CSV table of C-alpha atoms and ligand atoms in Angstrom, one decimal:
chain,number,residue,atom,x,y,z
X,215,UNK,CA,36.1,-37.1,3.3
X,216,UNK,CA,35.3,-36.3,7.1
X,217,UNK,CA,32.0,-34.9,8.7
X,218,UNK,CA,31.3,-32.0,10.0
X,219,UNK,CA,29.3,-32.4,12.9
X,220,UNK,CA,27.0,-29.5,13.1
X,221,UNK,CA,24.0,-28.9,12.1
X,222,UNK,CA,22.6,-25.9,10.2
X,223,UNK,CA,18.9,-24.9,9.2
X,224,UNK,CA,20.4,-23.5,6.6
X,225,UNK,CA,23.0,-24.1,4.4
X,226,UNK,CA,22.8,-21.3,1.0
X,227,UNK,CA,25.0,-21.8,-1.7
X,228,UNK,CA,26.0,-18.6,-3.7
X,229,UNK,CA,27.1,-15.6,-1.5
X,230,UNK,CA,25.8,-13.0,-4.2
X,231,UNK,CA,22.5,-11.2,-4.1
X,232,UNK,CA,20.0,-13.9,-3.9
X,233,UNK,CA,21.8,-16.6,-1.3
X,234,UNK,CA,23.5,-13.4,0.7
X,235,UNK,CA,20.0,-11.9,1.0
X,236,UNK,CA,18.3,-15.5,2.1
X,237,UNK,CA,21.3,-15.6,4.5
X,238,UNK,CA,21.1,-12.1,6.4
X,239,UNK,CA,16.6,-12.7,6.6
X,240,UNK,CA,16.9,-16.0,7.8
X,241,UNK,CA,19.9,-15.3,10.4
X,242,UNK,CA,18.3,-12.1,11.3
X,243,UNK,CA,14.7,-14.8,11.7
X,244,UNK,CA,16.8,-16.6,14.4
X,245,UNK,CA,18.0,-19.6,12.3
X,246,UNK,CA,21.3,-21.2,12.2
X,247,UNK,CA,22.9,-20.2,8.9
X,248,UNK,CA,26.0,-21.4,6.8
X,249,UNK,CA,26.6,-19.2,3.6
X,250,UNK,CA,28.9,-20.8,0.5
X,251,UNK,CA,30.3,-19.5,-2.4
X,252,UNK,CA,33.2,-21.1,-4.7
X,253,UNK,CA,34.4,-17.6,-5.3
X,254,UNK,CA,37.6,-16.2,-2.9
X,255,UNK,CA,36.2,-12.8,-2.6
X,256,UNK,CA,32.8,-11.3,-3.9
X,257,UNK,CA,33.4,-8.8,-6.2
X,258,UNK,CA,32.2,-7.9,-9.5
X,259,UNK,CA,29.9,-9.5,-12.1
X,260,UNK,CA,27.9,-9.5,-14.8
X,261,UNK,CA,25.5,-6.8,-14.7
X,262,UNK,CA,24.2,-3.5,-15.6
X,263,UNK,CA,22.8,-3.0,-12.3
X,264,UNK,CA,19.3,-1.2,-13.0
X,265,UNK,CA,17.2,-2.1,-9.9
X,266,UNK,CA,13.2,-1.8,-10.1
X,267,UNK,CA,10.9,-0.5,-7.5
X,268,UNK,CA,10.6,-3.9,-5.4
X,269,UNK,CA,14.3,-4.4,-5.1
X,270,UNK,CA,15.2,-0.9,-3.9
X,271,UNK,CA,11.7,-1.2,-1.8
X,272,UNK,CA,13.7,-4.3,-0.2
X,273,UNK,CA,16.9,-2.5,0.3
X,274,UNK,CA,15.3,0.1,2.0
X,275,UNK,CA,13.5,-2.0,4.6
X,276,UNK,CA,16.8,-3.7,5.3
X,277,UNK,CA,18.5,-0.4,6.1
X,278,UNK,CA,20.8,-0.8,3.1
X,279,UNK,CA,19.3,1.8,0.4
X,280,UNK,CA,20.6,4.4,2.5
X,281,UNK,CA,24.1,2.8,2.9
X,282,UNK,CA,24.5,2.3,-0.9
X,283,UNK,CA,23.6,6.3,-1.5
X,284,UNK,CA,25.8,6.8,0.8
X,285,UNK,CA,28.4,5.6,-0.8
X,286,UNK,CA,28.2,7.1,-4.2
X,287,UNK,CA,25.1,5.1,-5.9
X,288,UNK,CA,23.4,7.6,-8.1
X,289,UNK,CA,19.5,8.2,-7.4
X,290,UNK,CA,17.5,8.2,-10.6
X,291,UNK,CA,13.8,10.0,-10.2
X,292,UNK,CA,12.7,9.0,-14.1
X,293,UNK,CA,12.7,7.0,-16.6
X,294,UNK,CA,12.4,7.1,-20.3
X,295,UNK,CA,11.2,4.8,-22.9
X,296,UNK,CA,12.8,5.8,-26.5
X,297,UNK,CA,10.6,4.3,-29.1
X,298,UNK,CA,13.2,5.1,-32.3
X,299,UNK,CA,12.7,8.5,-31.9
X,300,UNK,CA,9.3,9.1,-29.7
X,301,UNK,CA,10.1,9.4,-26.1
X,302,UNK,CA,7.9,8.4,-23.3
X,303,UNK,CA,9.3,10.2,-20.2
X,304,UNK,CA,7.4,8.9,-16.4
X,305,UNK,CA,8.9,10.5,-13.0
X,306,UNK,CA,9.4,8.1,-10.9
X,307,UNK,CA,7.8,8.1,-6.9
X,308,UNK,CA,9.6,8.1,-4.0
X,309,UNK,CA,10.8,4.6,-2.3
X,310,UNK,CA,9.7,5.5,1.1
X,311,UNK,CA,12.9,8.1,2.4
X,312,UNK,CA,14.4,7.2,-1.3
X,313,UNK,CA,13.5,10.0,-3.9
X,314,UNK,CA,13.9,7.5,-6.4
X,315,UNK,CA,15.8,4.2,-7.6
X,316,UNK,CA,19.1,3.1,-7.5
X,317,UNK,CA,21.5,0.7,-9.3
X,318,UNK,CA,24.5,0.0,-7.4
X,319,UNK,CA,27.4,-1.8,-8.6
X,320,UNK,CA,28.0,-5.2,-7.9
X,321,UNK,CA,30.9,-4.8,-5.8
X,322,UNK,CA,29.0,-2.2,-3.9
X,323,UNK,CA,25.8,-4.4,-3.4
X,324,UNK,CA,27.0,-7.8,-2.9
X,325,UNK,CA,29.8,-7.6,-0.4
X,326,UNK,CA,27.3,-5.4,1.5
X,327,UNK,CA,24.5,-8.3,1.5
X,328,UNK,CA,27.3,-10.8,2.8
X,329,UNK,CA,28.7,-8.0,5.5
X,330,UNK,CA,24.5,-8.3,6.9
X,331,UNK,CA,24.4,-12.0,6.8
X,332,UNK,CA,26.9,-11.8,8.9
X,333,UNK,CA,26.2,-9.4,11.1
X,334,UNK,CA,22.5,-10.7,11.1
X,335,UNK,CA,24.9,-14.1,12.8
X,336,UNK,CA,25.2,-16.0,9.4
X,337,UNK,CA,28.6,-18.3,9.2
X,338,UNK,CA,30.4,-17.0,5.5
X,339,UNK,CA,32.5,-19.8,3.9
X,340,UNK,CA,34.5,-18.3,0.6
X,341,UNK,CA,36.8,-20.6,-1.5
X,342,UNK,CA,34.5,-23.3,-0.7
X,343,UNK,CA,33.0,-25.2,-3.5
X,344,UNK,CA,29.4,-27.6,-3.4
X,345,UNK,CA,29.9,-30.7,-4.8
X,346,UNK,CA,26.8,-32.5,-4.2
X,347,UNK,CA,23.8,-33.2,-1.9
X,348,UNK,CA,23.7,-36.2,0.9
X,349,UNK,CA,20.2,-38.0,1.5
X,350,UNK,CA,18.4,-39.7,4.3
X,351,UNK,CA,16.5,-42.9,3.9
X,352,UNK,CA,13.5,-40.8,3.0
X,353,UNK,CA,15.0,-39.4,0.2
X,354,UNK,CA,15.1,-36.1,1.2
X,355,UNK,CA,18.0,-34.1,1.2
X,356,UNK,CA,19.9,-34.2,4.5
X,357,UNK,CA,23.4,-32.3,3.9
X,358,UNK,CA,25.9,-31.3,1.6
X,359,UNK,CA,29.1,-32.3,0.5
X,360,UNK,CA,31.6,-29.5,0.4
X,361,UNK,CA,35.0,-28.8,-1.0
X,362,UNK,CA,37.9,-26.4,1.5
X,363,UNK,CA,40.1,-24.5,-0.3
X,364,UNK,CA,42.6,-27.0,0.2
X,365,UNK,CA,40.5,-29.3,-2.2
X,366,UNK,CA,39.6,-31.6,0.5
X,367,UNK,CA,36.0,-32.8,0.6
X,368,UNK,CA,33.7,-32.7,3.9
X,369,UNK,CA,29.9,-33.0,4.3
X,370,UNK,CA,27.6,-30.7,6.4
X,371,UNK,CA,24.0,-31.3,7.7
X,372,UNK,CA,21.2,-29.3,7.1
X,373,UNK,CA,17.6,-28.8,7.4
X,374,UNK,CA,17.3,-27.0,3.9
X,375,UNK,CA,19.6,-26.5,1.4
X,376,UNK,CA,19.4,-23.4,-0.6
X,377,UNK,CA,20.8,-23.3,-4.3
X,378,UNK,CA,21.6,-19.5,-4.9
X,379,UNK,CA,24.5,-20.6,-7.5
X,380,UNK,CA,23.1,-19.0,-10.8
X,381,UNK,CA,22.1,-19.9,-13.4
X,382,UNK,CA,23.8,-23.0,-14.2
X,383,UNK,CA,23.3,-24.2,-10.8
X,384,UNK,CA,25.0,-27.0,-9.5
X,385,UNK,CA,22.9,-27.3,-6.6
X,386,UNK,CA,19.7,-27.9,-9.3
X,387,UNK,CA,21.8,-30.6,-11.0
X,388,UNK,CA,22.3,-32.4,-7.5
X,389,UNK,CA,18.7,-32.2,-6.4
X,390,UNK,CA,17.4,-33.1,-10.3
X,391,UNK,CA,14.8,-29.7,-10.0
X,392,UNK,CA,12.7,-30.2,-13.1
X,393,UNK,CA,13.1,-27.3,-15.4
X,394,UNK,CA,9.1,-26.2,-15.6
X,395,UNK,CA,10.0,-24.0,-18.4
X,396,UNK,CA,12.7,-23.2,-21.2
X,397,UNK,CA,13.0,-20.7,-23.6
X,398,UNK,CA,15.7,-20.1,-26.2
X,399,UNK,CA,18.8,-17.9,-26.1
X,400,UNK,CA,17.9,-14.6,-25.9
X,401,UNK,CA,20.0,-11.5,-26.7
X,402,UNK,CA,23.6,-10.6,-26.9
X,403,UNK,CA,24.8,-7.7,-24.6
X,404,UNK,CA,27.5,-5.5,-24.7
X,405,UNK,CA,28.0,-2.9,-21.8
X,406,UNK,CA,30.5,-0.4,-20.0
X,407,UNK,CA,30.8,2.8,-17.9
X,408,UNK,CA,31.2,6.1,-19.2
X,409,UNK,CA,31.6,9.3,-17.3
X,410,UNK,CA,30.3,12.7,-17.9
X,411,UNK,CA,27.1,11.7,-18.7
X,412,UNK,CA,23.9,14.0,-17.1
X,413,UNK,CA,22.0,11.9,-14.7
X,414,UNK,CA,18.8,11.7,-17.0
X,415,UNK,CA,17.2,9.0,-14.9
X,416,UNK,CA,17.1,5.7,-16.7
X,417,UNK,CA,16.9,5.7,-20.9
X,418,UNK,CA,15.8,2.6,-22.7
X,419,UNK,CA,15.9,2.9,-26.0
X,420,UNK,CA,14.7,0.7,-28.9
X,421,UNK,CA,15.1,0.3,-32.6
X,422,UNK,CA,14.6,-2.8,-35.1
X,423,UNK,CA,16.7,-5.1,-33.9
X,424,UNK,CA,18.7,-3.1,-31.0
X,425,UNK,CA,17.6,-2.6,-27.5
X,426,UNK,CA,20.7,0.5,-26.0
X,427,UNK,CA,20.3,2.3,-22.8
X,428,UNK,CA,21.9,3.7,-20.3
X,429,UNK,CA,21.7,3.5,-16.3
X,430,UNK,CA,23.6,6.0,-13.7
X,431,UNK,CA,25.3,3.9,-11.0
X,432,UNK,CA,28.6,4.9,-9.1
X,433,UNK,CA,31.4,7.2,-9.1
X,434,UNK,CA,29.7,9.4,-11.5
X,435,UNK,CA,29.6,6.6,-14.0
X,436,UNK,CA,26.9,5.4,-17.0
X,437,UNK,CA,26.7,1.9,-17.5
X,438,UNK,CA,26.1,1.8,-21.4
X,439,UNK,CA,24.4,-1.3,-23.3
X,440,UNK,CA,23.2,-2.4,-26.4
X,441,UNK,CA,21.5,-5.4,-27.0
X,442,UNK,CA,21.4,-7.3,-30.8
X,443,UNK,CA,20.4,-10.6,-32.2
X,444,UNK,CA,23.6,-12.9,-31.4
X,445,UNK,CA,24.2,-13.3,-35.2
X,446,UNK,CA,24.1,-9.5,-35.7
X,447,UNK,CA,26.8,-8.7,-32.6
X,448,UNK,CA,30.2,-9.6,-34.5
X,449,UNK,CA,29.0,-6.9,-37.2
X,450,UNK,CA,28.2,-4.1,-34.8
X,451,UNK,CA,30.5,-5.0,-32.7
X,452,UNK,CA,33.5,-6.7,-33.9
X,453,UNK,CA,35.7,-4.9,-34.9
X,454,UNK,CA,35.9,-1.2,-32.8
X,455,UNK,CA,33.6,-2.3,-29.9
X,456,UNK,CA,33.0,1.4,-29.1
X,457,UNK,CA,32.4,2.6,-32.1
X,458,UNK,CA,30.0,0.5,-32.6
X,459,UNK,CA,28.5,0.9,-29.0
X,460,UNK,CA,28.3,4.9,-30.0
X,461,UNK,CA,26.6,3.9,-33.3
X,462,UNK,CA,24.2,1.9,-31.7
X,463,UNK,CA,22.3,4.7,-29.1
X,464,UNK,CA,22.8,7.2,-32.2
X,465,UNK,CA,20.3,4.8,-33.4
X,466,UNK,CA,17.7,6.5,-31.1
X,467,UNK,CA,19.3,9.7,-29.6
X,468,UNK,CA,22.2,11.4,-31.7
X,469,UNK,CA,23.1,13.9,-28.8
X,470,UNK,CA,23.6,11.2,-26.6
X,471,UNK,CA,25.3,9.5,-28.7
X,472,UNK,CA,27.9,12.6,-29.3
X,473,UNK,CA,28.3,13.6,-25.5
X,474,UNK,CA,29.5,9.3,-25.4
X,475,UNK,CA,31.6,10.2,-28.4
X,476,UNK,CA,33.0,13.3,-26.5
X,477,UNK,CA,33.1,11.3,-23.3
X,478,UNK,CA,36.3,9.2,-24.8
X,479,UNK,CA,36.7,5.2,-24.7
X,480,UNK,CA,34.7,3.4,-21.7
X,481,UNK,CA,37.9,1.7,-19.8
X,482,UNK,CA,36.3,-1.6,-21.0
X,483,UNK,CA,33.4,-3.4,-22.7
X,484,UNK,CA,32.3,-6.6,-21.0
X,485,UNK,CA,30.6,-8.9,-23.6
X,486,UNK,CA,27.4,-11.4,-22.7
X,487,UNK,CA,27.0,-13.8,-25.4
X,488,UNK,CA,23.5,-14.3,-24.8
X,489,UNK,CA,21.8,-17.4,-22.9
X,490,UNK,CA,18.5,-19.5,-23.0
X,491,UNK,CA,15.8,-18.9,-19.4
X,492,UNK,CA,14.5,-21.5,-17.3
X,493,UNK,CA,12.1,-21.7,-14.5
X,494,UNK,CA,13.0,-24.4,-12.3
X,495,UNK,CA,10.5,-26.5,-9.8
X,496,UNK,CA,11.2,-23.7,-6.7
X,497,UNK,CA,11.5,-26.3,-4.1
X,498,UNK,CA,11.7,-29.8,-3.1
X,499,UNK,CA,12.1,-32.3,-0.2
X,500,UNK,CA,14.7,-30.0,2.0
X,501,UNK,CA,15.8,-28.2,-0.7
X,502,UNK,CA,14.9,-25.0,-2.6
X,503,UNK,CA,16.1,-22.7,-5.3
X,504,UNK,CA,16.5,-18.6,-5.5
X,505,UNK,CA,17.5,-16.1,-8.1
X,506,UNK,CA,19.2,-17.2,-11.6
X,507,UNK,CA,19.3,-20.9,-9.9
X,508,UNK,CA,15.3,-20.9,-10.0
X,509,UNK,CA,14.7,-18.5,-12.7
X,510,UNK,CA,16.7,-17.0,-15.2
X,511,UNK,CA,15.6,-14.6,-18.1
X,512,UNK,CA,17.2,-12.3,-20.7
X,513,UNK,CA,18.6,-8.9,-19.2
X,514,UNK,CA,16.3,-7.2,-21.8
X,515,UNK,CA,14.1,-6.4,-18.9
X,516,UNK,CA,16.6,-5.7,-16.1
X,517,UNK,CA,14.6,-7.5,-13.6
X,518,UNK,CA,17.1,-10.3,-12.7
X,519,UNK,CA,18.2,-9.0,-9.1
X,520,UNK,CA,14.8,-7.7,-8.3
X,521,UNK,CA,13.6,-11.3,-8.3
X,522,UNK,CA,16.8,-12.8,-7.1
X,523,UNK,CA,15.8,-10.1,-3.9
X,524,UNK,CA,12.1,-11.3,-4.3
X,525,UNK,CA,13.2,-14.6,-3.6
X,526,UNK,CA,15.3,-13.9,-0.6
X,527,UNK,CA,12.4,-12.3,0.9
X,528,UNK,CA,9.6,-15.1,0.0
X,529,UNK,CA,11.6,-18.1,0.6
X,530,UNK,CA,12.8,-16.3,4.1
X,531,UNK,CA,9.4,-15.1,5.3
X,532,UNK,CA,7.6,-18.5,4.1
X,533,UNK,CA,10.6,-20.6,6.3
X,534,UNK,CA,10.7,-18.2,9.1
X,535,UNK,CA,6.8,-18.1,9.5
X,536,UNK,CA,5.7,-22.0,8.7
X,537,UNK,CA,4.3,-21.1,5.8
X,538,UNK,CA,6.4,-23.9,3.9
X,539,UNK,CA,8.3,-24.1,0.7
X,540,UNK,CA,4.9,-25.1,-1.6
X,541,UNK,CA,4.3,-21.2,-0.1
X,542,UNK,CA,7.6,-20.0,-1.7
X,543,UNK,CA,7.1,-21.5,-4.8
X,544,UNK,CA,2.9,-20.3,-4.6
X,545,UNK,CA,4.2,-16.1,-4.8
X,546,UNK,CA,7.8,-16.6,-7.2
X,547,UNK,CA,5.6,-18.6,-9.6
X,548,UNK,CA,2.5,-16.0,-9.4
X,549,UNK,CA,4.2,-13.7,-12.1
X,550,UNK,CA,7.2,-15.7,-13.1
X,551,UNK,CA,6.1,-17.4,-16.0
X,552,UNK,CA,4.4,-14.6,-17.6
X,553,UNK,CA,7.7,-12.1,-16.7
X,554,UNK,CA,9.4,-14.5,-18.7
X,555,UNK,CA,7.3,-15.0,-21.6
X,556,UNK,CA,7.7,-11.3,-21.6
X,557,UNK,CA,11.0,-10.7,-21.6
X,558,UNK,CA,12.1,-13.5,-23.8
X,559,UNK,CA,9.8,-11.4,-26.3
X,560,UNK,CA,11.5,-8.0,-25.7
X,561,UNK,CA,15.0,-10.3,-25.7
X,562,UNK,CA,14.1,-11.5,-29.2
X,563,UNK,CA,14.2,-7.8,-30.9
X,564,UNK,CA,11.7,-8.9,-33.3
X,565,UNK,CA,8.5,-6.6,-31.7
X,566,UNK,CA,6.9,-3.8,-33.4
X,567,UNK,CA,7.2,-0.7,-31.3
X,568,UNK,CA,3.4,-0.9,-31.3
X,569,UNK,CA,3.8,-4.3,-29.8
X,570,UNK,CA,6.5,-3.5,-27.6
X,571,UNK,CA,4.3,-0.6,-25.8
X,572,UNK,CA,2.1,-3.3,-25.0
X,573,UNK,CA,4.8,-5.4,-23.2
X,574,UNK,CA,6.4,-2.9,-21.2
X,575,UNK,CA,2.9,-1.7,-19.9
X,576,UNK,CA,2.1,-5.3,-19.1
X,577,UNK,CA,5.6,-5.3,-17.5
X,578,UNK,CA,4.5,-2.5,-15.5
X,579,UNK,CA,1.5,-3.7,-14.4
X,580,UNK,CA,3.2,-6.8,-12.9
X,581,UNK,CA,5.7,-4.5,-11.4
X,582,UNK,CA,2.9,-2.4,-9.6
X,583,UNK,CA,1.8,-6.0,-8.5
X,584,UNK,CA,5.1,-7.0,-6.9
X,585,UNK,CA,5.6,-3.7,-5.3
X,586,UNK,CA,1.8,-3.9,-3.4
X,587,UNK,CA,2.8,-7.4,-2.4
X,588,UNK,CA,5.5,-5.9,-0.3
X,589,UNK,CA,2.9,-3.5,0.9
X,590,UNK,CA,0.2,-6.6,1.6
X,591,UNK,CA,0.0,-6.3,5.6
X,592,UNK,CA,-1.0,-10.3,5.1
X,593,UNK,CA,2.0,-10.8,3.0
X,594,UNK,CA,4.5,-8.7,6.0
X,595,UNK,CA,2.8,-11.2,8.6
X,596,UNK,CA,4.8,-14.0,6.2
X,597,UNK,CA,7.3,-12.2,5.5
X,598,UNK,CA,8.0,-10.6,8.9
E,49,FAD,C1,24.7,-8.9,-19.2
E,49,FAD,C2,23.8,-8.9,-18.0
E,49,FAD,C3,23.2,-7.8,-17.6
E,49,FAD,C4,22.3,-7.8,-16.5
E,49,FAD,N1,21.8,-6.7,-16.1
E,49,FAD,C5,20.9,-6.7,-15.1
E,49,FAD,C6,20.2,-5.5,-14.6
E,49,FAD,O1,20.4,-4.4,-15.2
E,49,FAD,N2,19.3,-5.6,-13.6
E,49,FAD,C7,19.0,-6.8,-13.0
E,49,FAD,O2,18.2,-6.8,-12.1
E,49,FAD,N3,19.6,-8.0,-13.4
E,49,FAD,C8,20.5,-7.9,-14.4
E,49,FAD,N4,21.1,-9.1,-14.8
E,49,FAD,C9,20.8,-10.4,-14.1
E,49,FAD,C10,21.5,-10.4,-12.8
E,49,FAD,O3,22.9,-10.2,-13.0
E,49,FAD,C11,21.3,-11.8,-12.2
E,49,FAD,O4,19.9,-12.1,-12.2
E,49,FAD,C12,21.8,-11.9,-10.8
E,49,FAD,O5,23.2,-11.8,-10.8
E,49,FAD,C13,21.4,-13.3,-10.1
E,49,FAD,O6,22.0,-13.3,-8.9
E,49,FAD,P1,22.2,-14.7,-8.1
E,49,FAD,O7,22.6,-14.4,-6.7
E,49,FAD,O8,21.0,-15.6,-8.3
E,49,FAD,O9,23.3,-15.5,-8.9
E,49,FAD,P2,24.8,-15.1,-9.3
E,49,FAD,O10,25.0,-13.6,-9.3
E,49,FAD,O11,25.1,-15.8,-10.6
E,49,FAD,O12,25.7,-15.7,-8.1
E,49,FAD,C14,25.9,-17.0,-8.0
E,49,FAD,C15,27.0,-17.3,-7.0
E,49,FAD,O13,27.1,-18.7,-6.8
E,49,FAD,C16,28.5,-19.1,-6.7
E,49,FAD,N5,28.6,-20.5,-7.1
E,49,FAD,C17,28.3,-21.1,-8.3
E,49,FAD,N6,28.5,-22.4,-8.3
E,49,FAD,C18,29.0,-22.7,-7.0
E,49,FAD,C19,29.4,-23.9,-6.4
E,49,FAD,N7,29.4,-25.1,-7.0
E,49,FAD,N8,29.8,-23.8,-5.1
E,49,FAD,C20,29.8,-22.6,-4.4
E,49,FAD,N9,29.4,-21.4,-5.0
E,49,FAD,C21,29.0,-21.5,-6.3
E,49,FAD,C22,29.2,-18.2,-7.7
E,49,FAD,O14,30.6,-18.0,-7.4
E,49,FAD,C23,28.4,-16.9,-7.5
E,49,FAD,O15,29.0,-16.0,-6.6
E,49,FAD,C24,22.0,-9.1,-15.9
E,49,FAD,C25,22.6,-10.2,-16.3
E,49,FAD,C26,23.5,-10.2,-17.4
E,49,FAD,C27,24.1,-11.5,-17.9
């Protein structure tokens, strides 16, 4: 193993929306930045790509919203809850320039996060795998060590190492981050795109036992989902995938269900099998964690790349302003534990709908909260 001899501020490992975000505001902040990811290009992933207000609210302020319009991400301007067959409709307001919110694609979103790092004057290493951490005598982590493509090993200095590797983060194994919560394995997802759907704004819909919905995002495209207890998915959706997929939003909205019908086969229907949340300890001695690495819940409540974007923009503006990391963790962990408790409800399908009103308005309420945190003037000062 040789060493490299630089040294970065920051080294990020995970080029996808969390760690490609921490890369282009820290760069764009002035610091020396070196982005990883295992992966030979960023492309697609898991996802269904519905963005709340304080993600898109971030996009915009990074001049990126615009871009992703731009290129063919659908605007949605409402959204409606289905419960079985009562409908709660709410318009949604304007993201400053944005009429509404977007859900991009992955491989619209992601590779557009890296392109700013870079331009912002972050380094981008792809095919390069972390292996493991280096110390100093004070324990504190002082480096990485890092694989080429070749397979040869190499170690790099830092002055924080970032773990934005998802959810089963290597990074959190290498720095032993306590897990300060668990929960159990939530739902089992199926998804894919259909076309020739009217852009109704978003539609979540819920039954006993079945969350389904649907979300405009590119190319004049639906992603489509339904959500069941794991032990229920080989049933519904063993044996004809769509079929079943059609059967489960007629659960809630017939016609829907018959334009998807009408619509034809979706080219393909990704599978999730379901898997249990953590919140990890956010930080340590020159090290800290963001998005799934840090905190991963159930997709039930779509808010995954909102608070991988959340973290980007904490972590960055606590560095960047002196603030410290014990900051960091302060505002991810002021409605992180109870946003979980919350969705690993919702992910269980075992509410009533009376109950689940009373989630989602809690939801809300913590949504609200995020999105006048990005408003705070005090909290743009830390941010900045
Ligand atoms: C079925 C499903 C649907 C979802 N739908 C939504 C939704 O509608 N809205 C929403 O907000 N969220 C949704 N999510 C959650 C969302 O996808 C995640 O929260 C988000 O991808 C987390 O981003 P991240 O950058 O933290 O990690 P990831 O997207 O997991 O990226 C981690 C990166 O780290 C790299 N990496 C891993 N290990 C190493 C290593 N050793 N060395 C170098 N690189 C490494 C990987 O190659 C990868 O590129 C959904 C999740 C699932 C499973």
């Amino acid at each position: 193993m040789y060493a490299s001899h630089e040294t970065y501020d920051a080294i990020i490992i995970g080029a996808r929306v969390a760690g490609a975000a921490t890369a282009m505001l820290l760069a764009k902040g002035g610091a020396r930045v070196l982005l990883v990811d295992s992966a030979a290009r960023i492309g697609d992933t898991l996802s269904t790509h519905a963005l709340m207000r304080p993600a898109v609210a971030l996009l915009e302020r990074w001049g990126l919203a615009e871009k992703l319009v731009e290129a063919g991400t659908a605007v949605v301007t409402n959204t409606t809850f289905h419960y079985d067959r009562e409908r709660i409709s709410i318009p949604l307001k304007p993201v400053g320039s944005l009429p509404g919110l977007i859900s991009p694609r992955r491989w619209l979103l992601d590779p557009m996060l890296v392109d700013a790092a870079v331009a912002a004057g972050a380094e981008v290493r792809l095919s390069t795998r972390f292996e493991g951490v280096t110390t100093g005598a004070d324990g504190q982590v002082s480096g990485v060590v890092l694989c080429d493509p070749n397979g040869h090993a190499y170690s790099a200095r830092c002055r924080l190492l970032v773990g934005a590797d998802g959810r089963v983060s290597r990074v959190a194994g290498a720095v032993k981050a306590p897990v300060l919560k668990a929960t159990p394995r939530g739902a089992a997802t199926i998804y894919g795109y259909f076309a020739d759907i009217p852009n109704e704004g978003y539609r979540w819909m819920f039954s006993p036992s079945l969350q389904t919905g649907l979300i405009p995002t590119n190319d004049g495209l639906h992603c489509v989902f339904a959500s069941c207890p794991p032990a229920d998915f080989r049933v519904r959706f063993g044996d004809d995938a769509g079929s079943g997929l059609v059967a489960a939003i007629a659960a809630t909205d017939p016609d829907v269900a018959e334009q998807l019908a009408s619509a034809g086969a979706a080219q393909r229907l990704i599978r999730f099998g379901g898997a249990p949340g953590h919140i990890r300890a956010g930080a340590g001695a020159g090290w800290a964690l963001v998005g799934d690495a840090g905190y991963f819940k159930d997709p039930a409540t779509a808010h995954g790349i909102s608070d991988a974007l959340l973290d980007a923009h904490r972590l960055s503006g606590a560095v960047l302003s002196g603030a410290g990391l014990r900051a960091y963790v302060r505002q991810r962990n002021a409605h992180g534990f109870e946003f979980l408790q919350l969705t690993t409800k919702i992910g269980a399908l075992d509410w009533s709908l009376e109950t689940l009103k009373l989630h989602h308005q809690r939801l809300s309420a913590i949504i609200n909260a995020e999105s006048a945190e990005l408003s705070d003037p005090a909290e743009l000062r830390v941010a900045a």
